[in-house]
């Protein structure tokens, strides 16, 4: 098993490519020879990344500035992807909110559901028929260890990531023998940028530096897992501990413990 072989017409799509794990996935895919379509809202940042990746790796890189939480903006992107040779899809873009749902901005919460869950479903539906016809494709779903358990004070995020986790592993079961790989990345904390000590978060202070994993490491092990058609990749010790606790402990016990922890994250905002 491996990733589809790069070719001049095929594209690997990475959503949320303007920062963090998505940017690292785009860079790693380009280094492996894949031409790309980068998707996020900030087109200017992605154009800069596209120029760097073209220069460094001699691949084609296209940029699609799109608010994936907006159904109307998704339509042209979905139509385009349905008609093109998409060899790899990294469903990575996502946002999170912390604190009691009643205190949060309800419009932003709805956007979170659209982005983290509905857009993931839409983009998968757009590329899957072409992958099945070609008997070749790879889809990386970026869920979270948070999707394994109930998390008071992170309710919308945890629920949307439960969708991604379950969708990924269910779909994978349907695609055995089709040539289409599906792998779930379900991380705990990933350090996407070095925090300024002056405004380090509760989580930054709690987790020792040595236990943080980087976006680059996360991208590499995720793409290796996708190439090997692994069901799930959980990078790093903290992620593995969170994942085990979330999956195997009684939900009634886990919920209040993680809920009080996430209330601290919520009170920082
Ligand atoms: N970092 C972690 O600790 C961690 C842990 C578990 C899971 N994850 C998951 O990993 C994924 C990436 O997280 P990250 O930490 O790398 O986050 P990040 O650095 O904040 O990047 C999020 C990406 O999503 C894009 N995005 C946000 N809203 C969007 C929208 N409405 N439409 C299109 N793109 C949008 C952002 O680009 P624009 O702002 O330019 O649109 C950005 O490129 C997420 O799904 C997250 O839930 C992260």
Tab-separated table of N, CA, C and O in Angstrom, residues 32-85:
chain	number	residue	atom	x	y	z
A	32	UNK	N	7.001	15.150	-1.342
A	32	UNK	CA	6.821	13.784	-1.877
A	32	UNK	C	6.447	13.821	-3.361
A	32	UNK	O	6.134	12.801	-3.954
A	33	UNK	N	6.415	15.039	-3.961
A	33	UNK	CA	6.209	15.155	-5.410
A	33	UNK	C	4.774	15.401	-5.854
A	33	UNK	O	4.481	15.388	-7.063
A	34	UNK	N	3.851	15.644	-4.905
A	34	UNK	CA	2.446	15.827	-5.270
A	34	UNK	C	2.138	17.289	-5.592
A	34	UNK	O	2.485	18.186	-4.815
A	35	UNK	N	1.476	17.517	-6.710
A	35	UNK	CA	0.945	18.854	-6.998
A	35	UNK	C	-0.305	19.065	-6.159
A	35	UNK	O	-1.012	18.105	-5.811
A	36	UNK	N	-0.562	20.336	-5.842
A	36	UNK	CA	-1.520	20.625	-4.768
A	36	UNK	C	-2.617	21.601	-5.156
A	36	UNK	O	-2.426	22.455	-6.034
A	37	UNK	N	-3.744	21.485	-4.457
A	37	UNK	CA	-4.724	22.569	-4.381
A	37	UNK	C	-4.840	22.925	-2.893
A	37	UNK	O	-5.187	22.057	-2.072
A	38	UNK	N	-4.498	24.155	-2.560
A	38	UNK	CA	-4.556	24.617	-1.171
A	38	UNK	C	-5.871	25.348	-0.948
A	38	UNK	O	-6.247	26.214	-1.742
A	39	UNK	N	-6.554	25.020	0.147
A	39	UNK	CA	-7.852	25.640	0.443
A	39	UNK	C	-7.853	26.206	1.863
A	39	UNK	O	-7.463	25.513	2.811
A	40	UNK	N	-8.260	27.447	1.990
A	40	UNK	CA	-8.510	28.093	3.294
A	40	UNK	C	-9.096	29.462	2.954
A	40	UNK	O	-9.360	29.738	1.768
A	41	UNK	N	-9.298	30.319	3.942
A	41	UNK	CA	-9.843	31.650	3.610
A	41	UNK	C	-8.757	32.631	3.188
A	41	UNK	O	-8.959	33.441	2.307
A	42	UNK	N	-7.570	32.539	3.804
A	42	UNK	CA	-6.542	33.574	3.572
A	42	UNK	C	-5.701	33.257	2.332
A	42	UNK	O	-4.660	32.602	2.422
A	43	UNK	N	-6.219	33.758	1.189
A	43	UNK	CA	-5.569	33.482	-0.086
A	43	UNK	C	-4.161	34.032	-0.171
A	43	UNK	O	-3.272	33.389	-0.748
A	44	UNK	N	-3.911	35.204	0.429
A	44	UNK	CA	-2.585	35.821	0.326
A	44	UNK	C	-1.515	34.947	0.983
A	44	UNK	O	-0.428	34.736	0.431
A	45	UNK	N	-1.836	34.388	2.140
A	45	UNK	CA	-0.868	33.527	2.841
A	45	UNK	C	-0.617	32.259	2.025
A	45	UNK	O	0.524	31.797	1.881
A	46	UNK	N	-1.695	31.707	1.450
A	46	UNK	CA	-1.524	30.467	0.662
A	46	UNK	C	-0.741	30.744	-0.621
A	46	UNK	O	0.015	29.887	-1.076
A	47	UNK	N	-0.906	31.946	-1.224
A	47	UNK	CA	-0.134	32.273	-2.438
A	47	UNK	C	1.362	32.277	-2.117
A	47	UNK	O	2.174	31.807	-2.904
A	48	UNK	N	1.701	32.816	-0.940
A	48	UNK	CA	3.126	32.833	-0.532
A	48	UNK	C	3.655	31.406	-0.368
A	48	UNK	O	4.728	31.063	-0.861
A	49	UNK	N	2.855	30.581	0.300
A	49	UNK	CA	3.252	29.180	0.493
A	49	UNK	C	3.357	28.476	-0.865
A	49	UNK	O	4.302	27.709	-1.109
A	50	UNK	N	2.406	28.762	-1.761
A	50	UNK	CA	2.404	28.123	-3.086
A	50	UNK	C	3.699	28.450	-3.827
A	50	UNK	O	4.330	27.566	-4.425
A	51	UNK	N	4.112	29.720	-3.773
A	51	UNK	CA	5.346	30.124	-4.466
A	51	UNK	C	6.542	29.358	-3.894
A	51	UNK	O	7.372	28.823	-4.632
A	52	UNK	N	6.601	29.292	-2.565
A	52	UNK	CA	7.715	28.572	-1.916
A	52	UNK	C	7.742	27.109	-2.349
A	52	UNK	O	8.800	26.564	-2.683
A	53	UNK	N	6.579	26.471	-2.356
A	53	UNK	CA	6.542	25.028	-2.655
A	53	UNK	C	6.849	24.752	-4.124
A	53	UNK	O	7.524	23.778	-4.453
A	54	UNK	N	6.368	25.641	-5.016
A	54	UNK	CA	6.694	25.472	-6.454
A	54	UNK	C	8.200	25.571	-6.656
A	54	UNK	O	8.804	24.759	-7.344
A	55	UNK	N	8.802	26.604	-6.020
A	55	UNK	CA	10.242	26.837	-6.194
A	55	UNK	C	11.057	25.682	-5.631
A	55	UNK	O	12.017	25.227	-6.227
A	56	UNK	N	10.643	25.217	-4.441
A	56	UNK	CA	11.460	24.208	-3.754
A	56	UNK	C	11.283	22.812	-4.337
A	56	UNK	O	12.214	22.022	-4.393
A	57	UNK	N	10.060	22.482	-4.787
A	57	UNK	CA	9.791	21.069	-5.122
A	57	UNK	C	9.362	20.850	-6.577
A	57	UNK	O	9.040	19.712	-6.942
A	58	UNK	N	9.307	21.942	-7.392
A	58	UNK	CA	8.932	21.805	-8.805
A	58	UNK	C	7.580	21.105	-8.979
A	58	UNK	O	7.448	20.196	-9.816
A	59	UNK	N	6.607	21.441	-8.143
A	59	UNK	CA	5.247	20.898	-8.296
A	59	UNK	C	4.316	22.056	-8.653
A	59	UNK	O	4.666	23.231	-8.465
A	60	UNK	N	3.127	21.714	-9.194
A	60	UNK	CA	2.107	22.745	-9.418
A	60	UNK	C	1.355	22.969	-8.116
A	60	UNK	O	1.014	21.995	-7.419
A	61	UNK	N	1.081	24.222	-7.812
A	61	UNK	CA	0.293	24.510	-6.598
A	61	UNK	C	-0.754	25.553	-6.951
A	61	UNK	O	-0.429	26.644	-7.420
A	62	UNK	N	-2.025	25.172	-6.751
A	62	UNK	CA	-3.140	26.094	-7.006
A	62	UNK	C	-3.737	26.506	-5.659
A	62	UNK	O	-3.729	25.732	-4.703
A	63	UNK	N	-4.273	27.710	-5.640
A	63	UNK	CA	-4.845	28.243	-4.390
A	63	UNK	C	-6.329	28.518	-4.588
A	63	UNK	O	-6.728	29.108	-5.592
A	64	UNK	N	-7.138	28.057	-3.660
A	64	UNK	CA	-8.576	28.358	-3.685
A	64	UNK	C	-8.945	29.002	-2.350
A	64	UNK	O	-9.033	28.320	-1.325
A	65	UNK	N	-9.145	30.307	-2.358
A	65	UNK	CA	-9.570	30.996	-1.136
A	65	UNK	C	-11.070	30.772	-0.973
A	65	UNK	O	-11.860	31.166	-1.833
A	66	UNK	N	-11.452	30.097	0.087
A	66	UNK	CA	-12.861	29.703	0.247
A	66	UNK	C	-13.182	29.596	1.730
A	66	UNK	O	-12.413	28.988	2.486
A	67	UNK	N	-14.307	30.167	2.129
A	67	UNK	CA	-14.789	29.961	3.490
A	67	UNK	C	-15.603	28.674	3.493
A	67	UNK	O	-16.744	28.630	3.036
A	68	UNK	N	-15.003	27.621	3.999
A	68	UNK	CA	-15.645	26.300	3.948
A	68	UNK	C	-16.828	26.176	4.900
A	68	UNK	O	-17.582	25.211	4.819
A	69	UNK	N	-17.009	27.156	5.785
A	69	UNK	CA	-18.190	27.106	6.656
A	69	UNK	C	-19.412	27.695	5.955
A	69	UNK	O	-20.515	27.663	6.484
A	70	UNK	N	-19.182	28.235	4.736
A	70	UNK	CA	-20.258	28.881	3.989
A	70	UNK	C	-20.695	27.970	2.840
A	70	UNK	O	-19.916	27.704	1.927
A	71	UNK	N	-21.934	27.485	2.921
A	71	UNK	CA	-22.411	26.509	1.920
A	71	UNK	C	-22.315	27.051	0.501
A	71	UNK	O	-21.944	26.322	-0.418
A	72	UNK	N	-22.665	28.342	0.318
A	72	UNK	CA	-22.632	28.908	-1.043
A	72	UNK	C	-21.211	28.942	-1.579
A	72	UNK	O	-20.975	28.664	-2.752
A	73	UNK	N	-20.258	29.307	-0.713
A	73	UNK	CA	-18.862	29.340	-1.173
A	73	UNK	C	-18.318	27.944	-1.458
A	73	UNK	O	-17.411	27.776	-2.261
A	74	UNK	N	-18.877	26.946	-0.791
A	74	UNK	CA	-18.381	25.576	-1.028
A	74	UNK	C	-18.797	25.044	-2.395
A	74	UNK	O	-18.098	24.220	-2.980
A	75	UNK	N	-19.955	25.515	-2.909
A	75	UNK	CA	-20.511	24.919	-4.133
A	75	UNK	C	-19.521	24.909	-5.303
A	75	UNK	O	-19.257	23.840	-5.877
A	76	UNK	N	-18.938	26.073	-5.694
A	76	UNK	CA	-18.025	26.012	-6.842
A	76	UNK	C	-16.802	25.136	-6.606
A	76	UNK	O	-16.321	24.471	-7.515
A	77	UNK	N	-16.322	25.108	-5.357
A	77	UNK	CA	-15.166	24.260	-5.052
A	77	UNK	C	-15.540	22.782	-5.213
A	77	UNK	O	-14.808	21.994	-5.824
A	78	UNK	N	-16.697	22.431	-4.692
A	78	UNK	CA	-17.147	21.030	-4.782
A	78	UNK	C	-17.339	20.629	-6.242
A	78	UNK	O	-16.941	19.530	-6.666
A	79	UNK	N	-17.933	21.549	-7.034
A	79	UNK	CA	-18.123	21.237	-8.464
A	79	UNK	C	-16.771	21.037	-9.146
A	79	UNK	O	-16.595	20.120	-9.942
A	80	UNK	N	-15.831	21.912	-8.817
A	80	UNK	CA	-14.504	21.775	-9.441
A	80	UNK	C	-13.842	20.451	-9.046
A	80	UNK	O	-13.359	19.711	-9.914
A	81	UNK	N	-13.855	20.146	-7.756
A	81	UNK	CA	-13.161	18.927	-7.293
A	81	UNK	C	-13.817	17.663	-7.842
A	81	UNK	O	-13.139	16.680	-8.151
A	82	UNK	N	-15.156	17.700	-8.013
A	82	UNK	CA	-15.861	16.517	-8.549
A	82	UNK	C	-15.386	16.186	-9.954
A	82	UNK	O	-15.403	15.028	-10.359
A	83	UNK	N	-14.979	17.225	-10.708
A	83	UNK	CA	-14.615	17.013	-12.106
A	83	UNK	C	-13.123	16.860	-12.344
A	83	UNK	O	-12.701	16.738	-13.497
A	84	UNK	N	-12.320	16.892	-11.273
A	84	UNK	CA	-10.863	16.817	-11.479
A	84	UNK	C	-10.284	15.537	-10.899
A	84	UNK	O	-10.933	14.830	-10.135
A	85	UNK	N	-9.038	15.279	-11.280
A	85	UNK	CA	-8.362	14.084	-10.770
A	85	UNK	C	-7.761	14.404	-9.401
A	85	UNK	O	-6.624	14.906	-9.318
